PDB file of C-alpha atoms in Angstrom:
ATOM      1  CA  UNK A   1      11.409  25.289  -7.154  1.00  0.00           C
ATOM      2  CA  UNK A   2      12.579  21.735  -5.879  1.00  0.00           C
ATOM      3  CA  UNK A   3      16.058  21.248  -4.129  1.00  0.00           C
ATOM      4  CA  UNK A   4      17.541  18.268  -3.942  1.00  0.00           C
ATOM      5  CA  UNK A   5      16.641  18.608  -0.269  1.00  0.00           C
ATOM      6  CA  UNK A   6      13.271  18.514  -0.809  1.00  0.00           C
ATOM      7  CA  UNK A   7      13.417  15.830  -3.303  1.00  0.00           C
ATOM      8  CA  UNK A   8      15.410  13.310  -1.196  1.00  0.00           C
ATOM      9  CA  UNK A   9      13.032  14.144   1.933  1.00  0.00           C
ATOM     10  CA  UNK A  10       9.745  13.225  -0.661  1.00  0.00           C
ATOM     11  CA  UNK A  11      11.487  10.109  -2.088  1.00  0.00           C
ATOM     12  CA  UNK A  12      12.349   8.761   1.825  1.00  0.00           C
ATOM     13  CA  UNK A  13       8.549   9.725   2.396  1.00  0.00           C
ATOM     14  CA  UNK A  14       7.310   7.613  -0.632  1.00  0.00           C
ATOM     15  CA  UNK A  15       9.359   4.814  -0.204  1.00  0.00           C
ATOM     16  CA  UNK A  16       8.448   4.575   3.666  1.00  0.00           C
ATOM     17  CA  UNK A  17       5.132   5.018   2.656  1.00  0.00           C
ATOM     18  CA  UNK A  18       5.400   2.054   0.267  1.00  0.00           C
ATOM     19  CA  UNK A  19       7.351  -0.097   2.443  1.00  0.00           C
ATOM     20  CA  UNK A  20       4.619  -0.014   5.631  1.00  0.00           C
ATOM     21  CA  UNK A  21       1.599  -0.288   2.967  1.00  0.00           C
ATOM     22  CA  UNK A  22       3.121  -3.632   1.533  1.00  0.00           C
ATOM     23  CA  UNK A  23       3.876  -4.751   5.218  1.00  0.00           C
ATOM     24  CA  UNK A  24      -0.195  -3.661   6.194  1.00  0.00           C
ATOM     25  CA  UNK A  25      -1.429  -5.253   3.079  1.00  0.00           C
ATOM     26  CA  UNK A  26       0.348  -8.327   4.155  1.00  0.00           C
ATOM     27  CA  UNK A  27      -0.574  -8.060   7.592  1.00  0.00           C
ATOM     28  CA  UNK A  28      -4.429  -8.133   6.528  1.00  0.00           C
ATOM     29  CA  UNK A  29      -4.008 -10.901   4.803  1.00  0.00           C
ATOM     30  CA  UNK A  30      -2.884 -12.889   7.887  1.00  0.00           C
ATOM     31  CA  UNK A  31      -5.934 -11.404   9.781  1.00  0.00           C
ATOM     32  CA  UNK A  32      -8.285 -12.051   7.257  1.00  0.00           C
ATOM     33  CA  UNK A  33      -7.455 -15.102   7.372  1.00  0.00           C
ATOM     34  CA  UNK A  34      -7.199 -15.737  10.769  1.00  0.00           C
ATOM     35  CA  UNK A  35      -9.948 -14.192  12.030  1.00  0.00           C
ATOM     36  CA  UNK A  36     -12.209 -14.824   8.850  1.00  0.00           C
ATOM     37  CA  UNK A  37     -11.352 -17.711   6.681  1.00  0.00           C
ATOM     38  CA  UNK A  38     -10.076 -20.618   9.484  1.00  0.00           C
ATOM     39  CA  UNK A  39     -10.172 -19.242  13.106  1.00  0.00           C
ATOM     40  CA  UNK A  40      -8.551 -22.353  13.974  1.00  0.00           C
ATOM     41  CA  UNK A  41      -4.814 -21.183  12.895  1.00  0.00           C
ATOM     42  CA  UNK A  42      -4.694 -19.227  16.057  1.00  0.00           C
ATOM     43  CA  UNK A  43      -6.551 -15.797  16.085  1.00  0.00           C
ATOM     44  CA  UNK A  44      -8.203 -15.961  19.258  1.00  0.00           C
ATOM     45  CA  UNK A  45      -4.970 -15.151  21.101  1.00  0.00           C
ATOM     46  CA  UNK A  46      -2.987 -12.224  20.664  1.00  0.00           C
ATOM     47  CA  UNK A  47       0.366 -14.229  20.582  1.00  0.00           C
ATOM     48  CA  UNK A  48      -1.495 -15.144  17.288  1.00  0.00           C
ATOM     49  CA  UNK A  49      -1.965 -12.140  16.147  1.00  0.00           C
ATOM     50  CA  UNK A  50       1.048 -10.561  17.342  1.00  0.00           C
ATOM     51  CA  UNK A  51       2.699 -13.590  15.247  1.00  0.00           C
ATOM     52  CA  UNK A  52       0.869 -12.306  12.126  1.00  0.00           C
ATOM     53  CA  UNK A  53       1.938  -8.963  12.688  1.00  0.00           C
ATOM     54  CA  UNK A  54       5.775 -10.556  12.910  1.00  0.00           C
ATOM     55  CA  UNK A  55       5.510 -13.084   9.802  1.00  0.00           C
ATOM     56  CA  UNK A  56       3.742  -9.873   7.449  1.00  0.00           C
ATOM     57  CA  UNK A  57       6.728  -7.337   8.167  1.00  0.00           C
ATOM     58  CA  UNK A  58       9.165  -9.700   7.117  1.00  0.00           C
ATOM     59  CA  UNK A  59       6.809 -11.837   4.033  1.00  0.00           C
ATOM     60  CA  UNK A  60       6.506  -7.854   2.785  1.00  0.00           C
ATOM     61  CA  UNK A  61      10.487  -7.915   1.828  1.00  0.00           C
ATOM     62  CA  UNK A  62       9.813 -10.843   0.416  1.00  0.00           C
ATOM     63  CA  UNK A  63       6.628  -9.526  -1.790  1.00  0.00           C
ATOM     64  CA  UNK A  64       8.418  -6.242  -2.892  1.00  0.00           C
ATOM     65  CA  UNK A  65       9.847  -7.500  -5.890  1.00  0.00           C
ATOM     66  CA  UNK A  66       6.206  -8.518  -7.032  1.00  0.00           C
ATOM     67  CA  UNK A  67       4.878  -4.948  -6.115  1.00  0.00           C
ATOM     68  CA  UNK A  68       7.570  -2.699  -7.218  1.00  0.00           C
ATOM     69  CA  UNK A  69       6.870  -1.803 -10.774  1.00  0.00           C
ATOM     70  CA  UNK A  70       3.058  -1.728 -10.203  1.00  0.00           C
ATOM     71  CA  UNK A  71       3.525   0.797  -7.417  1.00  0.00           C
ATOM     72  CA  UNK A  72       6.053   2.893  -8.683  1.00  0.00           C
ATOM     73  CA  UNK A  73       3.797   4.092 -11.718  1.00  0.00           C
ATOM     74  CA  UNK A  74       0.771   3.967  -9.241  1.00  0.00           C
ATOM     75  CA  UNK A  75       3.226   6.914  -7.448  1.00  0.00           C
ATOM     76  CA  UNK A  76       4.269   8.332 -10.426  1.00  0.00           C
ATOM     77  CA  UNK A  77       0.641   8.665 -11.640  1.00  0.00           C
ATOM     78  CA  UNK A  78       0.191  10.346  -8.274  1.00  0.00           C
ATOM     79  CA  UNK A  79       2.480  12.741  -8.625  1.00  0.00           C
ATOM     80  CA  UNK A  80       1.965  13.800 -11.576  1.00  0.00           C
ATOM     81  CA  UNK A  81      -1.533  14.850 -11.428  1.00  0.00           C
ATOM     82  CA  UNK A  82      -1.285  15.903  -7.716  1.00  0.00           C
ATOM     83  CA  UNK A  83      -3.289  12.712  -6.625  1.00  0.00           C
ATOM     84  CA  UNK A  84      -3.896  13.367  -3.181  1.00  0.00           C
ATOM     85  CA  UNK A  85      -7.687  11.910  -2.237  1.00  0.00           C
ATOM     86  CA  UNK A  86      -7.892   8.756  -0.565  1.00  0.00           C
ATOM     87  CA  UNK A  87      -9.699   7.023  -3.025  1.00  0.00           C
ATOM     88  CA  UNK A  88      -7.620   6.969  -5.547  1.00  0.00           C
ATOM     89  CA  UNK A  89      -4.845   5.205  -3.727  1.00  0.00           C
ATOM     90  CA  UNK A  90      -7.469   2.848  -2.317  1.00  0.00           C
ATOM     91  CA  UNK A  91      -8.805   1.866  -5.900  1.00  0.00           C
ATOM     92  CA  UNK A  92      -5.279   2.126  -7.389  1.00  0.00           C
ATOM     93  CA  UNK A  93      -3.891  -0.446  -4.955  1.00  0.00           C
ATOM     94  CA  UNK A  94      -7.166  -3.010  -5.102  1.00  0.00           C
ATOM     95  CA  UNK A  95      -6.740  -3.227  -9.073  1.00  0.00           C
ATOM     96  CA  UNK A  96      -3.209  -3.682  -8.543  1.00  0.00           C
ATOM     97  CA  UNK A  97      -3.809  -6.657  -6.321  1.00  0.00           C
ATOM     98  CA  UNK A  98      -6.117  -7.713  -8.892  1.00  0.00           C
ATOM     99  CA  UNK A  99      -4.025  -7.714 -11.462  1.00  0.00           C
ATOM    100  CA  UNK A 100      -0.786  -9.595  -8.911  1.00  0.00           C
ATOM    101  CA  UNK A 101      -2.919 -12.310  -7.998  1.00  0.00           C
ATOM    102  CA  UNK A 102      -4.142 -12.618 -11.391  1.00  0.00           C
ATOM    103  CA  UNK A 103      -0.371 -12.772 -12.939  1.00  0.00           C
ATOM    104  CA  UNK A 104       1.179 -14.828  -9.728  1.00  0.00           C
ATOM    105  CA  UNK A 105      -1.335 -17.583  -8.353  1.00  0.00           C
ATOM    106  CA  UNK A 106      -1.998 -20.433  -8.920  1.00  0.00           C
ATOM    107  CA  UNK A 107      -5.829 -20.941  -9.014  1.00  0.00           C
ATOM    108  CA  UNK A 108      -5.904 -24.511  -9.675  1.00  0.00           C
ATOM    109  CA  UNK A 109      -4.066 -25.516  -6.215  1.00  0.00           C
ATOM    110  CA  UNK A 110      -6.012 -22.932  -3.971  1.00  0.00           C
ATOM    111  CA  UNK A 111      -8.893 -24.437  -1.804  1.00  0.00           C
ATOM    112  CA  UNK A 112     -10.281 -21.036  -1.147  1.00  0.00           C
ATOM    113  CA  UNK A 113     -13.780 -19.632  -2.454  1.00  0.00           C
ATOM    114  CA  UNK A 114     -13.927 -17.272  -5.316  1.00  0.00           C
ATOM    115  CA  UNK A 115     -15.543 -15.193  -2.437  1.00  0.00           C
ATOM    116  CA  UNK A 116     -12.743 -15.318  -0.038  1.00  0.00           C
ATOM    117  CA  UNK A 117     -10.201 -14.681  -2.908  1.00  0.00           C
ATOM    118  CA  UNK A 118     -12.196 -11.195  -3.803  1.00  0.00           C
ATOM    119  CA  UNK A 119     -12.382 -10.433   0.236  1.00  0.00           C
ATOM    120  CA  UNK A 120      -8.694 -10.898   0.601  1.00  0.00           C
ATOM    121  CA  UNK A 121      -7.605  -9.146  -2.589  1.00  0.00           C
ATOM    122  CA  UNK A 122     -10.177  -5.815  -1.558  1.00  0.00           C
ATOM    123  CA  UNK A 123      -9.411  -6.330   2.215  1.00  0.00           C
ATOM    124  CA  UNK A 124      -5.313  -5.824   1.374  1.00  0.00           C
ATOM    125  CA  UNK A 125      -5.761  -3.596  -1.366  1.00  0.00           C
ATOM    126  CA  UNK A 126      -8.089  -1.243   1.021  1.00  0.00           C
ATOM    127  CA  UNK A 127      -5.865  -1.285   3.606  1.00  0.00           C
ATOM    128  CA  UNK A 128      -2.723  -0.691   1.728  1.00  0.00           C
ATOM    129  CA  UNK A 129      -4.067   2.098  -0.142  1.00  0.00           C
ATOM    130  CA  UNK A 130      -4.983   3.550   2.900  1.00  0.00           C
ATOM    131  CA  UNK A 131      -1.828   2.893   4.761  1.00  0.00           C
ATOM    132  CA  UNK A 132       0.377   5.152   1.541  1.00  0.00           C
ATOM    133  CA  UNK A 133      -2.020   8.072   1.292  1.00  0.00           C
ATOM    134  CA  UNK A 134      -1.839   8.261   5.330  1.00  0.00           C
ATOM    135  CA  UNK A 135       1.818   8.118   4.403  1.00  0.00           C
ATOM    136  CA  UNK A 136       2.764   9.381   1.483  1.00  0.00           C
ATOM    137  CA  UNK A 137      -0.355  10.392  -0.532  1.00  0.00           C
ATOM    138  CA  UNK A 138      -1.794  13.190   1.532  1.00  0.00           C
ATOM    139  CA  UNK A 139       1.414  15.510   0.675  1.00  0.00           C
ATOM    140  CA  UNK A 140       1.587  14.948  -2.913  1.00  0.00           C
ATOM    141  CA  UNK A 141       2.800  17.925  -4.842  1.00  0.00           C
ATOM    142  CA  UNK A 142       1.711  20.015  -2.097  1.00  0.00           C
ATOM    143  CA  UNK A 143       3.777  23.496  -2.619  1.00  0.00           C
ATOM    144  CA  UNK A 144       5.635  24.934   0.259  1.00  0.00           C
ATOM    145  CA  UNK A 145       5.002  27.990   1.999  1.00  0.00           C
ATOM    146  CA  UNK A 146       7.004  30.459  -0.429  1.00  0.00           C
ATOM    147  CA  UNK A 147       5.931  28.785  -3.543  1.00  0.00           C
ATOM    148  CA  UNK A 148       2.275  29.690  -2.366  1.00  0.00           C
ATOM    149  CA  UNK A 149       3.432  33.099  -1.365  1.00  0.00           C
ATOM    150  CA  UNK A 150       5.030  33.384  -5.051  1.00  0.00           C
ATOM    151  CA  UNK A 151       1.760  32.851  -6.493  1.00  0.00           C
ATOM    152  CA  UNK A 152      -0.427  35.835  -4.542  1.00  0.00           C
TER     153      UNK A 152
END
């Protein structure tokens, strides 16, 4: 049985869980392209990268709107079917960076490669996936100790 308890307590789970895998997703990008793409924006230096991780917490409220929708029925799907494997956030997360940079950018401006555009997009995506099932994901639809006991 779920009490409201328990469903407040998952929902401030999810949403934290969402929150810090935007703000790690972010956060990649900046080292990926940093360390990566042009070393010469500052990434030998850990005032650099302590910079990065700065500018991605607060460029991650500014992403949310973008990532909202996509997430919420990645979650949802989650839920539902008990989704609580790694992978599955991981792939979930990549296709929905596929599918955001695909709907957002701007190709024709961007000097990147087609290469570094696919290592950015997999590089967040991994890392953000793996940042909500540490989270979030792990405990999905896991039953509590009496509702296993219920079932013996």
């Amino acid at each position: 049985m779920i009490t409201i308890t328990n469903l407040t307590a998952r929902i401030f789970v999810i949403l934290t869980g969402y929150f810090l895998a935007v703000s790690a997703a972010v956060g990649s990008l900046g080292f990926i392209n940093v360390i990566f793409i042009n070393p010469s924006m500052g990434g030998n230096n850990i005032l650099g990268l302590l910079g990065i991780a700065l500018i991605s917490v607060f460029y991650s409220y500014v992403t949310w709107p973008y990532t909202i929708l996509p997430a919420l029925l990645i979650v949802a799907l989650g839920e539902v079917f008990s989704r609580r494997d790694k992978l599955f956030y991981i792939l979930a997360a990549i296709t929905m960076n596929l599918f955001l940079y695909a709907a957002y950018s701007d190709a024709g401006n961007q000097g990147d490669s087609i290469i570094a555009i696919l290592a950015k997009i997999l590089f967040s995506g991994f890392i953000g996936g793996l940042t909500y099932w540490m989270i979030a994901g792990r405990w999905t639809n896991i039953p509590s100790q009496r509702e296993y006991n219920n079932t013996l």
